[in-house]
GROMACS .gro file of C-alpha atoms in nm:
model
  417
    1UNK     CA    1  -2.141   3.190  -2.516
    2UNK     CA    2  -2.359   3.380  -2.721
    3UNK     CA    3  -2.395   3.767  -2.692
    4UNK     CA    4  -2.711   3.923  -2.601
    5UNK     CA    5  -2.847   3.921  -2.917
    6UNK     CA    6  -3.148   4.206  -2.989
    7UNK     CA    7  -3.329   3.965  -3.203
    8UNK     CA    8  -3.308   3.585  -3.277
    9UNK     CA    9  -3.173   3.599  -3.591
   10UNK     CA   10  -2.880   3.874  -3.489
   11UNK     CA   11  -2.586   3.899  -3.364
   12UNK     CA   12  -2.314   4.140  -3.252
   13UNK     CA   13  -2.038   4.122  -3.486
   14UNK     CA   14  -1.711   4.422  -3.543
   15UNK     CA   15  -1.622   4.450  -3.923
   16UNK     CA   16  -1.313   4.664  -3.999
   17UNK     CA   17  -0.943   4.717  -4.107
   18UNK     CA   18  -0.646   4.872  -3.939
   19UNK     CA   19  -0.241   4.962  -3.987
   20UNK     CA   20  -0.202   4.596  -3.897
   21UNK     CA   21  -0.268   4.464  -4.263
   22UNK     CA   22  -0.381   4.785  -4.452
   23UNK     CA   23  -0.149   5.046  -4.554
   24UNK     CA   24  -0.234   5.443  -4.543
   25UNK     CA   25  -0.353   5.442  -4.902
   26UNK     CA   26  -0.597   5.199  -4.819
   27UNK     CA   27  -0.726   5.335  -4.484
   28UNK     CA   28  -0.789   5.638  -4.682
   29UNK     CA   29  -1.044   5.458  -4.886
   30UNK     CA   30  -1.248   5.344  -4.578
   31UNK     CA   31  -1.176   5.648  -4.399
   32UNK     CA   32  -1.524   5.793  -4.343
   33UNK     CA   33  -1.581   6.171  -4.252
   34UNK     CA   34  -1.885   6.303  -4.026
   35UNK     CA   35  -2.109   6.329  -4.362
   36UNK     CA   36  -2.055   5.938  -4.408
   37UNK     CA   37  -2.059   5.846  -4.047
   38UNK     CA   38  -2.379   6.026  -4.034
   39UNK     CA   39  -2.519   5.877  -4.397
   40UNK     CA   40  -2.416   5.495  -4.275
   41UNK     CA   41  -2.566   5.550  -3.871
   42UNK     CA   42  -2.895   5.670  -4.087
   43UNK     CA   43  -2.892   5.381  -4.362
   44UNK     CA   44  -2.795   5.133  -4.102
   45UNK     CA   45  -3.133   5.258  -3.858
   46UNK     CA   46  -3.338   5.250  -4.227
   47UNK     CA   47  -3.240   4.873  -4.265
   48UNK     CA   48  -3.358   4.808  -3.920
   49UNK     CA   49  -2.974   4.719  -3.723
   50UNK     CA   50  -3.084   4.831  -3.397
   51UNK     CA   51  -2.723   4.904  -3.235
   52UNK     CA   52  -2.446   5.041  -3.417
   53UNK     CA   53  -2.061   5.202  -3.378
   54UNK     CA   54  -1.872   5.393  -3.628
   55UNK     CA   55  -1.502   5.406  -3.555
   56UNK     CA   56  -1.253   5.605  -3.841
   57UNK     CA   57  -0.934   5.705  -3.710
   58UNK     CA   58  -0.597   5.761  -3.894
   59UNK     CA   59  -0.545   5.412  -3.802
   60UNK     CA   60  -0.863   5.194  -3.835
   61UNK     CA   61  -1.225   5.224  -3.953
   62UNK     CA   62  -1.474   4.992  -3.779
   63UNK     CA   63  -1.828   4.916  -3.734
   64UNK     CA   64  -1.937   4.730  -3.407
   65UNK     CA   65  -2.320   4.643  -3.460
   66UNK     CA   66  -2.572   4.382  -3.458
   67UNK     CA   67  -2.690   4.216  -3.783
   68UNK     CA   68  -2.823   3.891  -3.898
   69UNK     CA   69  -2.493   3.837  -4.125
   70UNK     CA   70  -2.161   4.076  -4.153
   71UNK     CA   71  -2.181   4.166  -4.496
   72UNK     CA   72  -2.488   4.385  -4.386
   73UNK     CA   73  -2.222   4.596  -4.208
   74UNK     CA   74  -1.915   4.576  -4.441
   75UNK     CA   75  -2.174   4.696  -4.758
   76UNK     CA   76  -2.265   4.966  -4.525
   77UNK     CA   77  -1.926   5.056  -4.497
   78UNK     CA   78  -1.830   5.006  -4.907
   79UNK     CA   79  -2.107   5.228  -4.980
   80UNK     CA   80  -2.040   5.498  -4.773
   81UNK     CA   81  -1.655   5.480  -4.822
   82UNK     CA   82  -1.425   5.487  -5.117
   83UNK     CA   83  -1.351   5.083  -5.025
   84UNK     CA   84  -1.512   4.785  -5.246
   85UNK     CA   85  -1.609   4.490  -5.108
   86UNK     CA   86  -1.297   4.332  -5.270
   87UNK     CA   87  -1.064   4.475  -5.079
   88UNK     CA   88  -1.207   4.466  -4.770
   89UNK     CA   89  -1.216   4.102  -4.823
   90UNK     CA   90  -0.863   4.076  -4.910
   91UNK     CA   91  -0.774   4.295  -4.579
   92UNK     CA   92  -1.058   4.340  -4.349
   93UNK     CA   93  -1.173   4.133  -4.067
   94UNK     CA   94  -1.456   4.008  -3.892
   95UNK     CA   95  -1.538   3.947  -3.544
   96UNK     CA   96  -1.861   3.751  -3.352
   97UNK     CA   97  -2.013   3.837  -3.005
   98UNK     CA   98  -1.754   3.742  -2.772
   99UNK     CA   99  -1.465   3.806  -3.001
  100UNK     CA  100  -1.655   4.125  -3.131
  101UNK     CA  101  -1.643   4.241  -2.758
  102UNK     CA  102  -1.293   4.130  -2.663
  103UNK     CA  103  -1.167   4.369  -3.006
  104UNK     CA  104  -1.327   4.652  -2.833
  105UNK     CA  105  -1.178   4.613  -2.488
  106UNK     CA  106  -0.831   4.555  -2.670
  107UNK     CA  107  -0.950   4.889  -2.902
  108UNK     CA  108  -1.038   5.121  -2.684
  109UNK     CA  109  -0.737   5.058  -2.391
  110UNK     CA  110  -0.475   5.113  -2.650
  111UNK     CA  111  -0.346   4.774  -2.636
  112UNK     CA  112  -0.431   4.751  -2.986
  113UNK     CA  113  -0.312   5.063  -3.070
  114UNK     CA  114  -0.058   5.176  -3.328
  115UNK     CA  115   0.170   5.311  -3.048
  116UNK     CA  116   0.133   5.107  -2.750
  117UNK     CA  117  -0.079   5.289  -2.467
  118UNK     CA  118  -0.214   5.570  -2.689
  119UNK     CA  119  -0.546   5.699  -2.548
  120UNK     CA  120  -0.649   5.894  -2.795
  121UNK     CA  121  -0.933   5.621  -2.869
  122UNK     CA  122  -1.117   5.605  -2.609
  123UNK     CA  123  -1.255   5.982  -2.691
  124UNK     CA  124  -1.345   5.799  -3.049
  125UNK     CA  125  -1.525   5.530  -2.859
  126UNK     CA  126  -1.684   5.800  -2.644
  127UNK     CA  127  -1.789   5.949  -2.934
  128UNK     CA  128  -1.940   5.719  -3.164
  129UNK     CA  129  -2.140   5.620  -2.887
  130UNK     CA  130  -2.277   5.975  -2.898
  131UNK     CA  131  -2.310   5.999  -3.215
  132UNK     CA  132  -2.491   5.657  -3.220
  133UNK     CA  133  -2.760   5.819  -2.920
  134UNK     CA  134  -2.796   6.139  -3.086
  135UNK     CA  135  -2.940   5.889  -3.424
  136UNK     CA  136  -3.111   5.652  -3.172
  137UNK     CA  137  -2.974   5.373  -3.296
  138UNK     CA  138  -2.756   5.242  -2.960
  139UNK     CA  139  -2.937   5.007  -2.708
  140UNK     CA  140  -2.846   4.904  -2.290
  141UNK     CA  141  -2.623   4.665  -2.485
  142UNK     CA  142  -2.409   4.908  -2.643
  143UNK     CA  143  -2.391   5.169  -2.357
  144UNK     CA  144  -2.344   4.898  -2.113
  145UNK     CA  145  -2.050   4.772  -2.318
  146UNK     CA  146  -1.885   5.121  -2.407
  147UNK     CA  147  -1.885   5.219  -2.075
  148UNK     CA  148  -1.755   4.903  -1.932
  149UNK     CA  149  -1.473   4.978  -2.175
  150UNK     CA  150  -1.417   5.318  -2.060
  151UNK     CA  151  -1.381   5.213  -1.714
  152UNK     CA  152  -1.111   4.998  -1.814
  153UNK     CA  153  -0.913   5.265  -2.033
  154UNK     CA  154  -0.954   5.489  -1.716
  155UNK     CA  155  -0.794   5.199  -1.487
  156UNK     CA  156  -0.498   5.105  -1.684
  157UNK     CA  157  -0.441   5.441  -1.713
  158UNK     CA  158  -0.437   5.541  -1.341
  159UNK     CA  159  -0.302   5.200  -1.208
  160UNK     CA  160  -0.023   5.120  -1.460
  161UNK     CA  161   0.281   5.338  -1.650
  162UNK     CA  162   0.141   5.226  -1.985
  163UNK     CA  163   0.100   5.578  -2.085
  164UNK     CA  164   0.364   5.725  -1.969
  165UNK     CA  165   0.621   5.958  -2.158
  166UNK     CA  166   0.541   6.163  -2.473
  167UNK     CA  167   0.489   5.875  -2.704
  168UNK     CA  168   0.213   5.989  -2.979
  169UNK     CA  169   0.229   6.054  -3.367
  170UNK     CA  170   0.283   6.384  -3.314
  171UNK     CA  171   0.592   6.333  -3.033
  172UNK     CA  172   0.728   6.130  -3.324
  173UNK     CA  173   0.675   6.397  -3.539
  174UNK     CA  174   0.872   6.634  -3.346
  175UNK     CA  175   1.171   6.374  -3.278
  176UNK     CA  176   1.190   6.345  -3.614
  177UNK     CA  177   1.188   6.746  -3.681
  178UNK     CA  178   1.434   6.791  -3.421
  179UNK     CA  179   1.655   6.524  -3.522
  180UNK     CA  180   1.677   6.613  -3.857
  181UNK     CA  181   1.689   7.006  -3.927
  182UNK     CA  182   1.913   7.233  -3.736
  183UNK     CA  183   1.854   7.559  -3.576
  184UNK     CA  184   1.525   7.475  -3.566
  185UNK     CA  185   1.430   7.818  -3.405
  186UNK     CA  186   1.554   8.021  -3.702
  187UNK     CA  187   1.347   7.811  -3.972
  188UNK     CA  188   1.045   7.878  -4.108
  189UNK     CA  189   0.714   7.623  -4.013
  190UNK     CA  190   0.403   7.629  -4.233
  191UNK     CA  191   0.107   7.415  -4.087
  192UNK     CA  192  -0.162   7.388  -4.342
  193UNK     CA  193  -0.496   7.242  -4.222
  194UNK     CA  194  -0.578   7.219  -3.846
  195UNK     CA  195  -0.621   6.808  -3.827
  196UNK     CA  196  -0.547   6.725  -3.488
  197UNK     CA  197  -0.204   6.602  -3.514
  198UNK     CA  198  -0.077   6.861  -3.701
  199UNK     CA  199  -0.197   7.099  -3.391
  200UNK     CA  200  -0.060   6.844  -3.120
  201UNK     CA  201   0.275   6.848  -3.325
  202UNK     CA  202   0.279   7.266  -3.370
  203UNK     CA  203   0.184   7.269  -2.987
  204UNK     CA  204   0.481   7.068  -2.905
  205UNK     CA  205   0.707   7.240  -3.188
  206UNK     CA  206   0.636   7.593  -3.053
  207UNK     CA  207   0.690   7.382  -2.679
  208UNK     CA  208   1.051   7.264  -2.825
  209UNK     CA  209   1.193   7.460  -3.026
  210UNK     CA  210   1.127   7.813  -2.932
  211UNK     CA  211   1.031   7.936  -3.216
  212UNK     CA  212   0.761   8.205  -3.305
  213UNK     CA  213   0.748   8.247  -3.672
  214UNK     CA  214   0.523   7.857  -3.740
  215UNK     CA  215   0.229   8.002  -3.997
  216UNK     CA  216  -0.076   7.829  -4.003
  217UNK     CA  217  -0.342   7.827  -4.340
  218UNK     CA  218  -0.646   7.669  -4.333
  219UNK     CA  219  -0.956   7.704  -4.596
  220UNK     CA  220  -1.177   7.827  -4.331
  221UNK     CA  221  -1.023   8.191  -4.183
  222UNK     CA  222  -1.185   8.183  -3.899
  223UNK     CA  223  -1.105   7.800  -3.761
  224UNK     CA  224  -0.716   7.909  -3.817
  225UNK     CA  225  -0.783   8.217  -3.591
  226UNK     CA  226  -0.904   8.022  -3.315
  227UNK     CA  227  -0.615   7.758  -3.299
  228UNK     CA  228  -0.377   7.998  -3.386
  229UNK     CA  229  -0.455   8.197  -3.080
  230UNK     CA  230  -0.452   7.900  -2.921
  231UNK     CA  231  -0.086   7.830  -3.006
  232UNK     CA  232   0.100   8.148  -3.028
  233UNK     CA  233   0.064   8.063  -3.423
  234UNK     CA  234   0.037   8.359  -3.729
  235UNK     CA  235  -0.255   8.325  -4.004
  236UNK     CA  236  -0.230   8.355  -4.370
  237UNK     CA  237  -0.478   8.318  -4.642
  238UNK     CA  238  -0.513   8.010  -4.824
  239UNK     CA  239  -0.485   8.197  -5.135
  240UNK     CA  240  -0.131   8.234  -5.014
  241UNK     CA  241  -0.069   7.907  -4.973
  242UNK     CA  242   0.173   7.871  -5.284
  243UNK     CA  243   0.384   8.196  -5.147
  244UNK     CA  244   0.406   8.023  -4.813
  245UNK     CA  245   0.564   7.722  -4.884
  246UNK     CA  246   0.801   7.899  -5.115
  247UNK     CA  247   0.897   8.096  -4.809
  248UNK     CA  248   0.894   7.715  -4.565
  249UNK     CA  249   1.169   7.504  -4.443
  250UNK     CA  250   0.886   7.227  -4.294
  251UNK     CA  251   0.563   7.201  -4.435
  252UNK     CA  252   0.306   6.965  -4.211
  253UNK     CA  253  -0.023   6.899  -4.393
  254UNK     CA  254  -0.287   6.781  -4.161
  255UNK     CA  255  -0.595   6.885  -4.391
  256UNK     CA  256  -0.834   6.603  -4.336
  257UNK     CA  257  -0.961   6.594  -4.706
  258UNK     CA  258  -1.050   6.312  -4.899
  259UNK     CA  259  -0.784   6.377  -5.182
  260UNK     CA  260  -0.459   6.508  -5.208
  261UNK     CA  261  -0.406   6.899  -5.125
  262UNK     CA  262  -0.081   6.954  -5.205
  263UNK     CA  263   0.125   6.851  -5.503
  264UNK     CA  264   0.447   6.938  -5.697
  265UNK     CA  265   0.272   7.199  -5.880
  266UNK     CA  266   0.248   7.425  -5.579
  267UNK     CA  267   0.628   7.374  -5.479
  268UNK     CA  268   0.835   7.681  -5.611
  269UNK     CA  269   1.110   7.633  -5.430
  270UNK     CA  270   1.493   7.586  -5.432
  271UNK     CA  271   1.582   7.541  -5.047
  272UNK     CA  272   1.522   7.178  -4.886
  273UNK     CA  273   1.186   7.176  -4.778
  274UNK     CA  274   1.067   6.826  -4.552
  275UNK     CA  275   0.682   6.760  -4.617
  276UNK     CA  276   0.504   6.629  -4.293
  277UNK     CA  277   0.219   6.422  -4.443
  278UNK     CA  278  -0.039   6.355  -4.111
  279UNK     CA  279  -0.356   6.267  -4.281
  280UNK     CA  280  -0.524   6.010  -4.343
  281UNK     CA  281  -0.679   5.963  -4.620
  282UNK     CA  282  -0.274   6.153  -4.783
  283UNK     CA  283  -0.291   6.450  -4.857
  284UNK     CA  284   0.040   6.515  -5.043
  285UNK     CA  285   0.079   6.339  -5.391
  286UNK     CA  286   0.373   6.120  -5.398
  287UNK     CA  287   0.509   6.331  -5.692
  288UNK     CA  288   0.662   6.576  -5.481
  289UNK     CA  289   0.914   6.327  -5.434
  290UNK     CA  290   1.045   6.416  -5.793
  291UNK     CA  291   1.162   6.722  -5.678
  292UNK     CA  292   1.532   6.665  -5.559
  293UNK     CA  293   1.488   6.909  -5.291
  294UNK     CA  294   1.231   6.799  -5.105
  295UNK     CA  295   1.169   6.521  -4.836
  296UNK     CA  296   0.823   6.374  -4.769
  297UNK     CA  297   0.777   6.162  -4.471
  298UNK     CA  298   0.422   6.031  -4.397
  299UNK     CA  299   0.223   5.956  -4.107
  300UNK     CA  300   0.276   5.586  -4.115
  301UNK     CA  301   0.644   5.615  -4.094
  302UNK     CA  302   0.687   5.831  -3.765
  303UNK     CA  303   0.475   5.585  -3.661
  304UNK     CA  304   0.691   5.335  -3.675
  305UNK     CA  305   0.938   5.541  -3.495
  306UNK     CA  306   1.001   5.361  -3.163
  307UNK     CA  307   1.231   5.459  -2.892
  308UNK     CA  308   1.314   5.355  -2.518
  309UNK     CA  309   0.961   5.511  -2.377
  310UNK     CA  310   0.750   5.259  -2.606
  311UNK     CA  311   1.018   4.991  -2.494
  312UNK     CA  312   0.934   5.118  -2.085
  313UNK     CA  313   0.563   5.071  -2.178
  314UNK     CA  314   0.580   4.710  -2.272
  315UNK     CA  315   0.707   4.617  -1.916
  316UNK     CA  316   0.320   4.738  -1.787
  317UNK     CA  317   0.143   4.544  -2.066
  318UNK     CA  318   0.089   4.224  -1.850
  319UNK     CA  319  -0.082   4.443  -1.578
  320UNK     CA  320  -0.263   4.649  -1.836
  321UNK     CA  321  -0.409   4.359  -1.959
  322UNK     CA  322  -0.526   4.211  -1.622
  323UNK     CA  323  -0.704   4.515  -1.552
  324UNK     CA  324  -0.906   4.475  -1.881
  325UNK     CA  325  -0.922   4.121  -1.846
  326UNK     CA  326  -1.116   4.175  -1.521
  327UNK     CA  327  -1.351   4.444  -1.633
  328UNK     CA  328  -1.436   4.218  -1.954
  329UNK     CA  329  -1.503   3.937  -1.739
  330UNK     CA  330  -1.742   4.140  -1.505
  331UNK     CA  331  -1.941   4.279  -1.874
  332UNK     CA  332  -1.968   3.931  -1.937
  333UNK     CA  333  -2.118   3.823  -1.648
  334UNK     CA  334  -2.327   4.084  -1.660
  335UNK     CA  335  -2.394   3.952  -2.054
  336UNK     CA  336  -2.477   3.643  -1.881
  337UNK     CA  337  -2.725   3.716  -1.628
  338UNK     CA  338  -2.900   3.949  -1.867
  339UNK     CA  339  -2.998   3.656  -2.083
  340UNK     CA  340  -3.165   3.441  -1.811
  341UNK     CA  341  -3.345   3.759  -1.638
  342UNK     CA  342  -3.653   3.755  -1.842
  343UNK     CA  343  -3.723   3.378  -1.699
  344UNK     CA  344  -3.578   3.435  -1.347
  345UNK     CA  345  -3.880   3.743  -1.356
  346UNK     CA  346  -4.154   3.553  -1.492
  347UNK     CA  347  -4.111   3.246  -1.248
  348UNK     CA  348  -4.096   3.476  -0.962
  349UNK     CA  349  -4.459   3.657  -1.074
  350UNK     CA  350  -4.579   3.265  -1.151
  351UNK     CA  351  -4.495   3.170  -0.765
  352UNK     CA  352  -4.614   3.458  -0.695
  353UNK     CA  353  -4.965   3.422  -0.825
  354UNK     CA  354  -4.934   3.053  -0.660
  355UNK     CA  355  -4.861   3.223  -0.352
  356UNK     CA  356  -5.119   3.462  -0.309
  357UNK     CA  357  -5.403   3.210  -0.488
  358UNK     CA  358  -5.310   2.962  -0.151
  359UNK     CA  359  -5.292   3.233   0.114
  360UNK     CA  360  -5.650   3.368  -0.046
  361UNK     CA  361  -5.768   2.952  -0.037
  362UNK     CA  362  -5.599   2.905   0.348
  363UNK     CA  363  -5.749   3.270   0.531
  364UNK     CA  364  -6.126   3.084   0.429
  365UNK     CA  365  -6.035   2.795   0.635
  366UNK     CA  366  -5.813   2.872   0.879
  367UNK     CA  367  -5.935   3.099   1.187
  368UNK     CA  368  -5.734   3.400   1.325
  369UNK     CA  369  -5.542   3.326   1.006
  370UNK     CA  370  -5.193   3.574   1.022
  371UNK     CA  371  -5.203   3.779   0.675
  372UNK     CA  372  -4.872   3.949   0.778
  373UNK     CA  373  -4.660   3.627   0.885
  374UNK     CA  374  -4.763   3.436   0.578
  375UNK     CA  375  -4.711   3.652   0.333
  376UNK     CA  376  -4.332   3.723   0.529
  377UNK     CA  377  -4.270   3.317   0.479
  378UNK     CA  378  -4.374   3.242   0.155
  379UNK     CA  379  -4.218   3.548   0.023
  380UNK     CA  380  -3.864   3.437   0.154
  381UNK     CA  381  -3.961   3.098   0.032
  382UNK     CA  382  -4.014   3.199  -0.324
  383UNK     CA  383  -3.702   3.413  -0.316
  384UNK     CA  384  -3.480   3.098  -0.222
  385UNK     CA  385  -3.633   2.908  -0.473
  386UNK     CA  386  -3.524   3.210  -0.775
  387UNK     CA  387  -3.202   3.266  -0.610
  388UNK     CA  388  -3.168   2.872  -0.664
  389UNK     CA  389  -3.280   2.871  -1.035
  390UNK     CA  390  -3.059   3.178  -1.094
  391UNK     CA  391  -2.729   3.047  -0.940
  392UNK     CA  392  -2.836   2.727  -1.189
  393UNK     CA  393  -2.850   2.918  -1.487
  394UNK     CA  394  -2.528   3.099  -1.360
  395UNK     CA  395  -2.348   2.811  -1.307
  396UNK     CA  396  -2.455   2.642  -1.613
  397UNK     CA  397  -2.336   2.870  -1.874
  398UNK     CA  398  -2.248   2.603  -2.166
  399UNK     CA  399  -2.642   2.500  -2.218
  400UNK     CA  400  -2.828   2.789  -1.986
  401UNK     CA  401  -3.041   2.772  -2.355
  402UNK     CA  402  -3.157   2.413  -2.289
  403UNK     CA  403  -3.228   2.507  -1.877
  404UNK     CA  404  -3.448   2.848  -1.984
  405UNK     CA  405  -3.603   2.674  -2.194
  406UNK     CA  406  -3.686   2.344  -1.911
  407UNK     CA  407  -3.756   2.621  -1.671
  408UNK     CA  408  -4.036   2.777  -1.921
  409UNK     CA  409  -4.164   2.462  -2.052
  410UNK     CA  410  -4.240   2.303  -1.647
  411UNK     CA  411  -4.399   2.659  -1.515
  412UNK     CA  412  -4.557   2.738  -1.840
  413UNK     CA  413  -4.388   3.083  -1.839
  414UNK     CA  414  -4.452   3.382  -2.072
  415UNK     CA  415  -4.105   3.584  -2.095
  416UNK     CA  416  -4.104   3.909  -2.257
  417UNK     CA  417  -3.704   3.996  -2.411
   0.00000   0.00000   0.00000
C-alpha cells in the first residue's frame, strides 16, 4: 500500500539513527538543538517538502517527511548537524510509507525506546508536531498520524503495566549513586547545567537521599534560580564552577552544549570525585579519566543498567503491542479511504447532475409530477450505488489504483487531490 502521498512524485519516508547502531559520540554529531531544528523545518519549507518532523533526543535524531527521494531529508539533516553523509550511511536508516509509519507508532509508545516503556517521547512527538505548525510546514497527514500515535501512547499506558516502576535514565542514575557512594546524605552534589535528566536525577537524589547541600551552576543565573527553587537546590556562579567541584563528591553534567564543558583542567581535586555525564552530544572530555581519582560514567551506560522492573515490563509487551497494532490499523484504514475519497466525491456530484438533469426532463412530461418523492428515491439510489463503489475500492486494496482509475475513465470524472 502506498501512503497518501502529497504529490505524485513523493513519498513519506523516516531517515534517522538511534542507540541501536550509533554510539553517544555519534548521536552527538546529529544531535540538533532548537537553532538547527528551526534552520532545517525552514530549509526543508524553502525546498518545497510540504510535511515534515524533527525528532533529537539523547537517544535518536529523526526526520519523518515527505520527499521525492530520502537523501533530500538525510542532506537536510548533514547540513544542519555535525553528521556527513558518510556516516549516516554507514549507521543510519531509512524507512518508506508504511514502514515510515509503523517506526513512528513503535517510536512514540516506547516500544522502541532505550528503556522499555519510557514515555518521555511522546512529549517530543507532541512537540515537533508543534514546532512543525508553528513553521507551516505539517499537513492533515501529519496531524492525523501524530495524533493517532498519541492515542496509542495514552492507551498502553492506561491499559497495560508497561510503565510501571521508576525505570528512566535518571532512576538509573540514582541506583547507581546510591549503590556506589556511602553516606550519601553527608556528601557534597554539584549539578552543573539544568538538562532535563540531570533535574529528574537531582529531584529524585534530594527524594532519596535526604540530603540538602546538592549545588546547582548553570551559565544563565536566572534559569538555575528557577529550578533550584524548584528542588530545594543552592545556586552558585558559574565563575565558581572550578571551586565547586574542588569542594564535590558527585559531579552530574547535564549542560546540553554542543562540545565538551568540563575537562581535566578544571579538576583540582584529591578526594574521589564520580562524573555523571547525561548529555548528549558529551559534555565531559574523556581525559578526566587520567586522573586516578576520578570515575566518569556516561549516559549510555546507566542506560544499560537493567533490573527486575524492566524485566516486569516485558511481560506487558505483547498487550502493549496489540493496542498499537490496533490503532495503526485504524490510521491505515483511514490512509486508505482517504485515497479513494476524491473519486467516491466526484461520482456522487456526476449522478448527481444525472439525477437532477432527468427529474428536470420527467416534471415536463409527467403531470402532478411529485418533486419531493423523486428527489427522496433517486437520492437513496445514488447513495447505494457510492456506498457500493466505496466498499469496492475498500475491499480491493492491492490495485484500488487500477479501479480509481476504471471508475474515472467510465464517468469521465474530474477529481481534485
Amino acid at each position: 500500500m502506498e501512503a497518501y502521498n502529497i504529490s505524485k512524485h513523493s513519498s513519506f519516508y523516516t531517515i534517522g539513527i538511534s542507540y541501536k547502531k550509533a554510539d553517544a559520540a555519534i548521536r552527538g554529531k546529529f544531535s540538533l538543538d532548537e537553532a538547527g531544528k528551526n534552520a532545517l523545518l525552514d530549509q526543508a519549507k524553502s525546498a518545497g517538502i510540504d510535511g515534515l518532523l524533527v525528532i533529537s533526543t539523547c537517544n535518536r535524531t529523526e526526520l519523518y517527511g515527505f520527499a521525492q527521494h530520502p537523501f533530500q531529508l538525510i542532506q537536510l539533516l548533514c547540513k544542519n548537524s555535525n553528521g556527513s553523509v558518510n556516516e549516516f550511511q554507514e549507521i543510519g536508516y531509512v524507512y518508506k510509507n508504511n514502514d515510515s509509519i509503523s517506526h513512528l507508532f513503535k517510536v512514540g509508545t516506547g516500544l522502541d525506546s532505550q528503556i522499555l516503556g519510557d514515555f518521555e517521547i511522546i512529549s517530543q512527538v507532541k512537540q515537533s508536531f508543534i514546532n512543525s505548525k508553528k513553521k507551516d510546514i505539517t499537513n492533515p497527514f501529519l496531524e492525523r498520524l501524530c495524533n493517532a500515535v498519541i492515542q496509542a501512547s495514552k492507551r498502553i499506558k492506561n491499559e497495560t503495566e508497561i510503565s510501571s516502576g521508576a525505570t528512566s535514565v535518571a532512576f538509573a542514575s540514582v541506583q547507581y549513586i546510591l549503590s556506589k557512594i556511602p553516606n550519601i546524605s553527608d556528601k557534597n552534589i554539584l549539578l552543573f547545567g539544568t538538562g532535563k535528566i540531570g533535574r529528574n536525577t537531582c529531584e529524585n537524589l534530594v527524594k532519596h537521599t535526604k540530603n540538602d547541600h546538592i549545588v546547582l551552576i548553570n551559565r544563565t543565573k536566572g534559569k538555575a534560580e528557577k529550578i533550584a527553587g524548584k528542588f530545594n537546590l543552592l545556586v552558585k556562579e558559574y565563575s565558581n564552577l572550578q571551586e565547586e567541584i574542588r569542594k564535590s563528591d558527585i559531579l552530574i553534567v547535564a549542560t546540553g552544549a554542543q562540545k565538551p564543558t568540563v575537562s581535566k583542567e578544571l579538576i583540582h581535586t584529591s578526594k574521589d570525585l564520580l562524573i555523571l555525564d547525561l548529555s548528549i552530544p558529551q559534555n565531559v572530555d574523556p581525559n578526566v579519566q587520567e586522573l586516578d581519582n576520578v570515575t566518569l560514567v556516561h549516559l549510555d551506560q546507566l542506560s544499560k543498567i537493567t533490573d527486575d522492573t524492566l524485566k516486569r515490563r516485558e511481560k506487558f509487551l505483547p498487550k502493549a503491542e496489540a493496542i498499537m497494532n490496533e490503532v495503526e490499523t485504524d490510521f491505515k484504514h483511514w490512509l486508505e479511504t482517504r485515497k479513494f475519497a476524491p473519486t467516491i466525491k466526484a461520482l456522487k456530484k456526476k449522478l448527481k447532475t444525472m439525477k437532477d438533469a432527468e427529474i428536470d426532463f420527467q416534471r415536463k412530461k409527467i403531470d402532478d409530477f411529485n418533486d419531493e418523492q423523486a428527489e427522496i428515491i433517486s437520492n437513496r439510489i445514488i447513495q447505494k450505488i457510492t456506498t457500493h463503489f466505496a466498499n469496492h475500492l475498500k475491499d480491493s486494496s492491492d490495485n484500488t489504483g487500477e479501479s480509481i482509475e476504471f471508475i474515472n475513465k467510465v464517468f469521465q470524472l474530474e477529481t481534485t487531490k
